Coordinates of C-alpha atoms and ligand atoms in Angstrom, one line a residue:
M691 CA 235.8 -15.9 10.1
N692 CA 238.4 -18.5 9.1
G693 CA 240.2 -21.5 10.7
S694 CA 238.3 -24.2 12.4
R695 CA 235.1 -22.1 12.8
Q696 CA 235.0 -21.5 9.1
A697 CA 235.7 -25.2 8.3
A698 CA 232.8 -26.1 10.5
L699 CA 230.5 -23.6 8.8
H700 CA 231.4 -24.8 5.3
E701 CA 231.1 -28.5 6.3
A702 CA 227.6 -27.8 7.8
A703 CA 226.6 -26.0 4.6
A704 CA 227.9 -28.8 2.4
A705 CA 226.1 -31.4 4.5
V706 CA 222.8 -29.5 4.1
A707 CA 223.3 -29.3 0.3
R708 CA 224.0 -33.1 0.2
A709 CA 221.0 -33.9 2.3
R710 CA 218.8 -31.9 0.0
F711 CA 220.4 -32.6 -3.4
G712 CA 222.6 -35.6 -2.9
R713 CA 226.0 -35.6 -4.5
S714 CA 224.6 -34.1 -7.8
V715 CA 225.3 -30.6 -9.0
F716 CA 223.4 -28.9 -11.8
V717 CA 225.4 -28.3 -14.9
R718 CA 224.5 -25.4 -17.1
A719 CA 226.3 -23.6 -19.9
V720 CA 226.5 -19.9 -20.5
V721 CA 226.7 -18.0 -23.7
E722 CA 227.5 -14.3 -23.6
V723 CA 225.7 -12.9 -26.5
S724 CA 226.5 -9.2 -26.3
N725 CA 228.9 -6.9 -24.4
V726 CA 227.0 -3.8 -25.4
C727 CA 225.6 -2.1 -22.3
R728 CA 223.7 1.1 -21.7
E729 CA 224.7 1.0 -18.0
N730 CA 227.8 2.2 -16.2
C731 CA 228.4 0.0 -13.2
A732 CA 231.6 1.1 -11.5
Y733 CA 233.0 -2.4 -11.1
C734 CA 232.4 -3.7 -14.6
G735 CA 234.6 -3.5 -17.7
M736 CA 231.6 -3.5 -20.0
R737 CA 230.3 -0.2 -18.6
R738 CA 229.3 2.3 -21.3
E739 CA 232.1 4.7 -20.6
N740 CA 234.8 2.1 -21.4
R741 CA 235.4 3.2 -24.9
A742 CA 238.5 1.0 -25.3
L743 CA 236.4 -2.1 -25.5
S744 CA 235.4 -3.6 -28.8
R745 CA 231.7 -4.2 -28.7
F746 CA 230.0 -7.2 -30.2
R747 CA 226.6 -8.8 -30.7
A748 CA 226.7 -12.5 -31.5
H749 CA 224.8 -14.0 -34.4
H750 CA 221.8 -16.3 -33.9
D751 CA 223.0 -18.9 -36.4
Q752 CA 226.4 -19.2 -34.8
L753 CA 224.9 -19.8 -31.3
A754 CA 222.2 -22.1 -32.5
E755 CA 224.7 -24.3 -34.3
L756 CA 226.8 -24.4 -31.2
L757 CA 224.0 -25.2 -28.7
I758 CA 222.1 -27.6 -30.9
H759 CA 225.1 -29.6 -32.3
H760 CA 228.0 -29.1 -30.0
L761 CA 226.6 -29.1 -26.5
P762 CA 228.5 -31.1 -23.8
A763 CA 226.5 -34.1 -22.8
S764 CA 226.5 -33.0 -19.1
V765 CA 224.7 -29.7 -19.8
T766 CA 220.9 -29.6 -19.1
D767 CA 220.4 -25.9 -19.1
I768 CA 221.6 -22.8 -20.9
N769 CA 222.0 -19.3 -19.5
I770 CA 221.9 -16.6 -22.1
Q771 CA 223.7 -13.5 -20.7
A772 CA 224.4 -10.0 -22.1
G773 CA 225.0 -6.5 -21.0
E774 CA 221.9 -4.4 -20.8
D775 CA 221.1 -4.1 -24.4
P776 CA 217.4 -4.4 -25.5
L777 CA 218.4 -4.5 -29.2
T778 CA 220.3 -7.7 -28.6
V779 CA 217.3 -9.1 -26.7
R780 CA 215.0 -8.5 -29.7
E781 CA 217.4 -9.4 -32.5
V782 CA 219.4 -12.3 -30.9
V783 CA 218.0 -13.6 -27.7
L784 CA 214.3 -13.9 -28.6
P785 CA 215.0 -15.8 -31.9
L786 CA 217.6 -18.0 -30.1
I787 CA 215.1 -19.0 -27.3
R788 CA 212.5 -19.9 -29.9
T789 CA 215.1 -22.0 -31.8
L790 CA 216.3 -23.8 -28.7
R791 CA 212.7 -24.4 -27.5
R792 CA 211.9 -26.0 -30.9
E793 CA 215.1 -28.0 -31.3
T794 CA 216.2 -28.9 -27.8
P795 CA 214.9 -29.8 -24.3
L796 CA 217.3 -27.4 -22.6
G797 CA 216.1 -25.4 -19.7
I798 CA 216.6 -21.7 -20.4
S799 CA 217.8 -19.0 -18.0
L800 CA 218.4 -15.4 -18.8
C801 CA 220.7 -12.7 -17.4
L802 CA 219.9 -9.6 -19.5
G803 CA 219.5 -6.8 -17.0
T804 CA 216.5 -4.6 -16.3
L805 CA 214.0 -4.6 -19.2
P806 CA 210.5 -3.4 -19.7
P807 CA 207.9 -5.8 -18.2
M808 CA 206.4 -6.4 -21.6
L809 CA 209.8 -7.7 -22.8
Y810 CA 210.1 -10.0 -19.8
G811 CA 206.7 -11.4 -20.9
E812 CA 207.9 -12.0 -24.5
L813 CA 210.9 -13.8 -23.3
Q814 CA 208.8 -16.0 -21.1
V815 CA 206.3 -16.8 -23.8
A816 CA 209.2 -17.7 -26.1
G817 CA 210.3 -20.4 -23.6
A818 CA 212.6 -19.0 -20.9
A819 CA 211.8 -19.9 -17.3
I820 CA 214.6 -18.6 -15.0
Y821 CA 215.7 -14.9 -14.7
I822 CA 218.9 -13.9 -13.0
M823 CA 218.6 -10.4 -11.5
K824 CA 221.4 -9.6 -9.0
F825 CA 220.8 -6.9 -6.4
E826 CA 224.6 -6.5 -6.0
S827 CA 224.3 -4.7 -2.6
A828 CA 221.6 -4.5 -0.1
D829 CA 222.7 -1.1 1.0
P830 CA 221.1 1.7 -1.1
A831 CA 224.1 4.0 -0.5
S832 CA 226.5 1.3 -1.8
Y833 CA 224.2 0.5 -4.7
E834 CA 224.4 4.2 -5.7
Q835 CA 228.2 4.3 -5.2
I836 CA 228.7 1.4 -7.5
K837 CA 226.4 3.0 -10.1
A838 CA 224.4 -0.2 -10.5
P839 CA 221.4 0.1 -12.9
G840 CA 218.6 2.5 -11.8
T841 CA 218.1 2.8 -8.0
F842 CA 218.2 0.1 -5.4
N843 CA 214.4 0.2 -5.0
Q844 CA 213.9 -0.1 -8.7
R845 CA 216.1 -3.1 -8.8
V846 CA 214.3 -4.8 -6.0
N847 CA 211.0 -4.0 -7.7
H848 CA 212.2 -5.7 -10.9
I849 CA 213.0 -8.8 -8.8
R850 CA 209.6 -8.8 -7.3
T851 CA 207.9 -8.2 -10.6
L852 CA 209.6 -11.1 -12.2
A853 CA 208.8 -13.4 -9.3
A854 CA 205.2 -12.3 -9.4
S855 CA 205.1 -13.1 -13.1
R856 CA 205.9 -16.8 -12.7
W857 CA 209.6 -16.5 -13.4
K858 CA 211.9 -18.5 -11.2
V859 CA 214.3 -15.8 -10.0
S860 CA 217.9 -16.1 -8.9
S861 CA 219.7 -13.1 -7.5
G862 CA 223.2 -12.3 -6.3
F863 CA 225.5 -9.9 -4.6
I864 CA 229.1 -8.8 -4.5
A865 CA 231.0 -9.5 -1.3
G866 CA 233.6 -7.0 -0.3
L867 CA 232.8 -4.0 -2.4
P868 CA 235.1 -1.1 -1.7
G869 CA 234.3 0.6 1.6
E870 CA 232.0 -2.2 2.7
S871 CA 232.3 -4.0 6.1
P872 CA 231.0 -7.3 7.4
Q873 CA 227.8 -5.5 8.5
H874 CA 227.0 -5.0 4.8
L875 CA 227.2 -8.7 4.3
V876 CA 224.7 -9.3 7.0
R877 CA 222.3 -6.9 5.2
D878 CA 223.0 -8.7 1.9
L879 CA 222.1 -12.1 3.5
H880 CA 219.0 -10.6 5.1
L881 CA 217.8 -9.1 1.9
A882 CA 218.4 -12.3 -0.1
E883 CA 216.5 -14.4 2.4
N884 CA 213.6 -12.0 2.3
L885 CA 213.2 -11.6 -1.4
P886 CA 211.0 -14.0 -3.5
L887 CA 214.0 -16.0 -4.8
D888 CA 214.8 -19.5 -5.9
G889 CA 218.6 -19.1 -5.8
C890 CA 221.4 -16.6 -5.1
S891 CA 225.0 -16.2 -6.0
V892 CA 227.8 -14.5 -4.1
S893 CA 230.7 -13.0 -6.1
P894 CA 233.9 -11.8 -4.5
F895 CA 234.7 -8.2 -5.4
I896 CA 237.5 -8.2 -8.1
P897 CA 238.9 -4.8 -9.1
G898 CA 238.1 -4.6 -12.8
E899 CA 240.5 -3.2 -15.4
A900 CA 239.4 0.0 -17.0
T901 CA 236.9 0.7 -14.2
P902 CA 236.9 3.4 -11.5
F903 CA 237.6 0.6 -9.0
A904 CA 240.7 -0.6 -10.8
R905 CA 243.0 0.4 -7.9
C906 CA 240.8 -0.9 -5.1
P907 CA 241.9 -4.0 -3.2
A908 CA 240.3 -7.3 -4.1
A909 CA 238.0 -8.7 -1.5
D910 CA 239.0 -11.5 0.8
V911 CA 237.5 -14.6 -1.0
N912 CA 236.5 -16.0 2.5
W913 CA 233.8 -13.3 2.7
A914 CA 232.1 -14.7 -0.4
L915 CA 232.6 -18.3 0.6
N916 CA 231.2 -17.7 4.1
C917 CA 228.2 -15.9 2.7
M918 CA 227.6 -18.9 0.3
A919 CA 227.7 -21.2 3.3
A920 CA 225.3 -19.0 5.3
L921 CA 222.9 -18.8 2.4
R922 CA 222.9 -22.6 2.1
L923 CA 222.1 -22.9 5.8
L924 CA 219.4 -20.3 5.5
R925 CA 217.8 -21.8 2.4
P926 CA 218.6 -25.5 2.0
D927 CA 216.3 -25.6 -1.1
W928 CA 218.1 -22.9 -3.1
V929 CA 220.2 -23.3 -6.2
I930 CA 223.5 -21.7 -5.3
P931 CA 226.2 -21.4 -8.0
A932 CA 229.9 -21.6 -7.7
V933 CA 230.9 -18.5 -9.7
S934 CA 234.0 -18.4 -11.9
A935 CA 235.2 -15.3 -10.1
L936 CA 236.0 -17.5 -7.1
N937 CA 238.9 -18.8 -9.1
L938 CA 240.0 -15.3 -10.0
A939 CA 240.1 -14.5 -6.3
E940 CA 242.0 -17.6 -5.2
R941 CA 243.4 -20.5 -7.2
D942 CA 241.3 -23.1 -5.5
G943 CA 238.3 -20.8 -5.0
Y944 CA 235.9 -22.6 -7.3
R945 CA 236.3 -26.0 -5.5
R946 CA 236.1 -24.3 -2.2
G947 CA 232.7 -22.9 -3.3
L948 CA 231.6 -26.5 -4.0
R949 CA 232.7 -27.3 -0.5
A950 CA 230.7 -24.4 1.0
G951 CA 227.3 -25.6 -0.3
A952 CA 227.2 -24.6 -4.0
N953 CA 225.1 -26.9 -6.2
L954 CA 225.4 -25.4 -9.6
V955 CA 228.3 -25.1 -12.0
T956 CA 228.5 -23.3 -15.3
I957 CA 230.5 -24.2 -18.4
N958 CA 231.4 -21.2 -20.6
L959 CA 230.5 -21.9 -24.2
T960 CA 230.8 -18.3 -25.5
P961 CA 232.6 -18.6 -28.9
G962 CA 236.3 -17.9 -28.4
D963 CA 236.4 -14.9 -30.7
L964 CA 233.8 -13.1 -28.6
R965 CA 234.7 -14.2 -25.2
E966 CA 237.8 -12.1 -24.8
D967 CA 235.7 -8.9 -25.1
Y968 CA 233.2 -10.0 -22.5
V969 CA 235.2 -8.4 -19.7
I970 CA 233.4 -7.9 -16.4
Y971 CA 236.7 -7.9 -14.4
K972 CA 239.7 -8.4 -16.6
R973 CA 240.7 -9.8 -20.0
D974 CA 242.7 -12.6 -18.3
R975 CA 239.5 -14.4 -17.4
F976 CA 239.5 -17.8 -15.8
I977 CA 237.3 -19.6 -18.3
M978 CA 235.4 -22.5 -16.9
T979 CA 235.6 -25.0 -19.7
E980 CA 233.8 -28.3 -19.7
E981 CA 237.1 -30.0 -18.8
R982 CA 237.7 -27.7 -15.8
V983 CA 234.1 -27.8 -14.5
L984 CA 233.9 -31.6 -14.7
A985 CA 237.3 -32.0 -13.1
A986 CA 236.4 -29.7 -10.3
I987 CA 233.2 -31.5 -9.4
A988 CA 234.8 -34.9 -9.8
A989 CA 237.6 -33.8 -7.5
E990 CA 235.0 -32.9 -4.8
G991 CA 233.3 -36.3 -5.2
L992 CA 230.3 -34.8 -7.0
S993 CA 228.7 -35.7 -10.3
P994 CA 226.5 -33.9 -12.9
S995 CA 222.8 -33.9 -12.2
R996 CA 220.7 -35.7 -14.7
Q997 CA 217.8 -33.5 -13.9
G998 CA 217.9 -30.0 -15.3
L999 CA 217.3 -26.9 -13.3
V1000 CA 214.0 -26.0 -14.9
E1001 CA 212.9 -29.6 -14.5
H1002 CA 213.9 -29.5 -10.8
Y1003 CA 211.8 -26.4 -10.2
R1004 CA 208.9 -27.8 -12.1
N1005 CA 209.0 -31.0 -10.0
G1006 CA 208.0 -29.2 -6.9
T1007 CA 210.3 -27.0 -5.0
A1008 CA 208.3 -23.9 -5.9
R1009 CA 207.9 -21.0 -3.5
P1010 CA 204.4 -20.7 -2.1
G1011 CA 202.4 -19.0 -4.9
A1012 CA 205.0 -19.5 -7.5
R1013 CA 204.7 -21.7 -10.6
V1014 CA 207.2 -22.6 -13.4
T1015 CA 205.8 -21.8 -16.8
E1016 CA 205.8 -24.7 -19.2
P1017 CA 208.1 -23.8 -22.1
A1018 CA 206.0 -22.7 -25.0
T1019 CA 206.1 -25.0 -28.0
S1020 CA 206.3 -23.4 -31.3
Ligands
LIG1049 S1 227.4 -5.2 -14.6 FE1 226.0 -5.6 -16.3 S2 224.6 -3.7 -16.3 FE2 226.5 -3.2 -15.2 S3 227.9 -2.3 -16.7 FE3 228.4 -4.5 -16.6 S4 227.2 -5.5 -18.2 FE4 226.3 -3.5 -17.8

């Protein structure tokens, strides 16, 4: 869908977002703490079989200094992200959460892949409240084709386990994977709507360098944008991010995401010496710096939310039966 029907869809989605959230968007920062990954997703440059990539694990002290003393004033939340690397979770992420909980009021989100339930529990007790677990594709055959972690059913079970354990859970899928049709997007939307989620992202498929999909065509960014708008109409209460890959797919993609109902932006604070090896798609990443993020939201007539994500969830948009854990004090 494009042209006037698409414009009407996006305008309707944006209107629903403004009615629910006003002209505020949540501003979080992300730090990418390790590109070591035991998985082998076919679309990702950090897959374990990419032996050309220099692997890193960040140091707690470097990240703590950055996040405690050099955080942009607009940031209310931090997302700690890594490849699937339990060693990093134990040696970097857990100590970092405890430090941030002690030293800052930041809401803490995690995107660390599938972990043992006991480790999810330790992360929650340490003070994290939001877990991002993307299902990538709602079609089990596609899920297998892209070699995403475990099986489709296992992934969905992890999402349900997290949600049942008082995490606020955000998921996500890739629009336009090789071989997929618009029917797959309908399944993605249907699954997202029926999982116990509090938010969901949509990323356009970008053929990653050094991956089996390197020669596949990039997705039409309109597929991702239309799915974002559809999600907003399905779930007015959700937190829906504008992902940086929108700008890789199209020069104006990020701002178009904000016009299609997104209400979360992310500033990349990964130290520069590490960032270039965090390669999901390609080395030539479109880094969403503070300046770019704030310029994009200002250009759309939006402003940073004073309320953080975790605070927002705590103040009463919880799913039936869900509850946000109070951050542990240490
Ligand atoms: S998408 Fe995530 S789990 Fe899959 S290979 Fe990349 S970093 Fe690892």
